[in-house]
Amino acid sequence: VISCEMLDAYKLEPLPYREAPRLLQVEAEEVLMVAAHRLDLEAGHREGLRTAFIHRPTEWGVGTTPTPEAGDFVDIEARDLNDLADRLGCDT
């Protein structure tokens, strides 16, 4: 886990998305950023990361407007983390 706090930078600024691949010693396209927030994923995509959108229909409470749909910059959409693992071919 790489946190923005450890980088002294915050989401939507380019630095956290650029630093993750460097710290992991991989290319940006080898990193999969997983989030339920479209803006976070869009910022990661701009820096070359692959993206996975997790739907959270009750994020704002039961009976509220569901999480917005993913954008065309999202590589994988999943209902939850188990669904994401299945789509990635991981054993759960």
XYZ file of C-alpha atoms in Angstrom:
92
model
C 0.000 0.000 0.000
C 1.319 3.379 -0.999
C -0.314 6.308 0.754
C -0.432 9.932 -0.275
C 0.607 10.889 3.253
C 3.948 9.083 2.913
C 4.570 10.998 -0.313
C 3.438 14.328 1.126
C 1.245 14.717 -1.930
C -2.457 14.292 -2.429
C -4.798 12.530 -4.798
C -5.435 14.151 -8.134
C -1.942 15.701 -8.053
C 0.281 13.793 -10.536
C 3.002 12.884 -8.002
C 1.257 9.994 -6.181
C 0.366 8.316 -9.468
C 3.902 8.757 -10.803
C 5.611 7.618 -7.613
C 3.722 4.313 -7.245
C 5.408 2.648 -10.256
C 8.782 4.070 -9.280
C 8.507 2.739 -5.724
C 7.361 -0.652 -7.007
C 10.145 -0.614 -9.620
C 7.769 -1.332 -12.502
C 6.415 0.524 -15.511
C 3.259 2.602 -15.009
C 1.179 0.276 -17.213
C 2.053 -2.619 -14.865
C 0.231 -0.937 -11.958
C -3.493 -1.455 -11.486
C -5.092 1.331 -9.503
C -8.289 0.157 -7.836
C -10.823 2.710 -6.613
C -14.500 3.492 -6.315
C -14.030 7.116 -7.238
C -13.956 8.134 -10.843
C -11.738 11.209 -10.351
C -9.007 9.129 -8.673
C -9.050 6.639 -11.531
C -9.028 9.356 -14.163
C -5.970 10.959 -12.543
C -4.182 7.594 -12.415
C -5.054 6.906 -16.038
C -3.558 10.253 -17.078
C -0.253 9.075 -15.565
C -0.325 5.766 -17.450
C -1.721 3.451 -14.763
C -4.239 0.731 -15.565
C -7.480 1.265 -13.666
C -10.175 -0.850 -12.029
C -13.477 0.672 -10.939
C -15.276 -0.972 -8.004
C -18.982 -0.163 -7.797
C -20.207 0.863 -4.340
C -23.968 1.335 -4.716
C -24.547 2.096 -1.015
C -21.506 4.328 -0.539
C -23.675 7.302 0.384
C -26.245 5.212 2.306
C -29.122 2.914 1.452
C -31.676 4.500 -0.860
C -29.317 7.194 -2.150
C -28.002 7.754 -5.647
C -25.585 4.923 -6.538
C -21.928 5.361 -7.368
C -21.530 6.973 -10.811
C -20.621 4.817 -13.750
C -17.007 4.332 -14.724
C -15.568 6.349 -17.574
C -14.062 5.157 -20.841
C -10.599 5.354 -19.221
C -11.395 2.378 -16.938
C -9.806 -0.945 -17.880
C -11.881 -3.195 -15.585
C -15.242 -2.712 -13.851
C -16.180 -4.937 -10.937
C -19.026 -5.289 -8.444
C -16.625 -5.813 -5.525
C -13.088 -7.024 -4.750
C -14.035 -10.697 -5.181
C -15.440 -9.930 -8.626
C -12.231 -8.038 -9.466
C -10.127 -11.026 -8.367
C -12.232 -13.288 -10.603
C -11.815 -10.936 -13.565
C -8.044 -10.914 -12.984
C -7.970 -14.708 -12.827
C -6.905 -14.806 -9.165
C -7.850 -17.542 -6.741
C -9.966 -16.177 -3.888
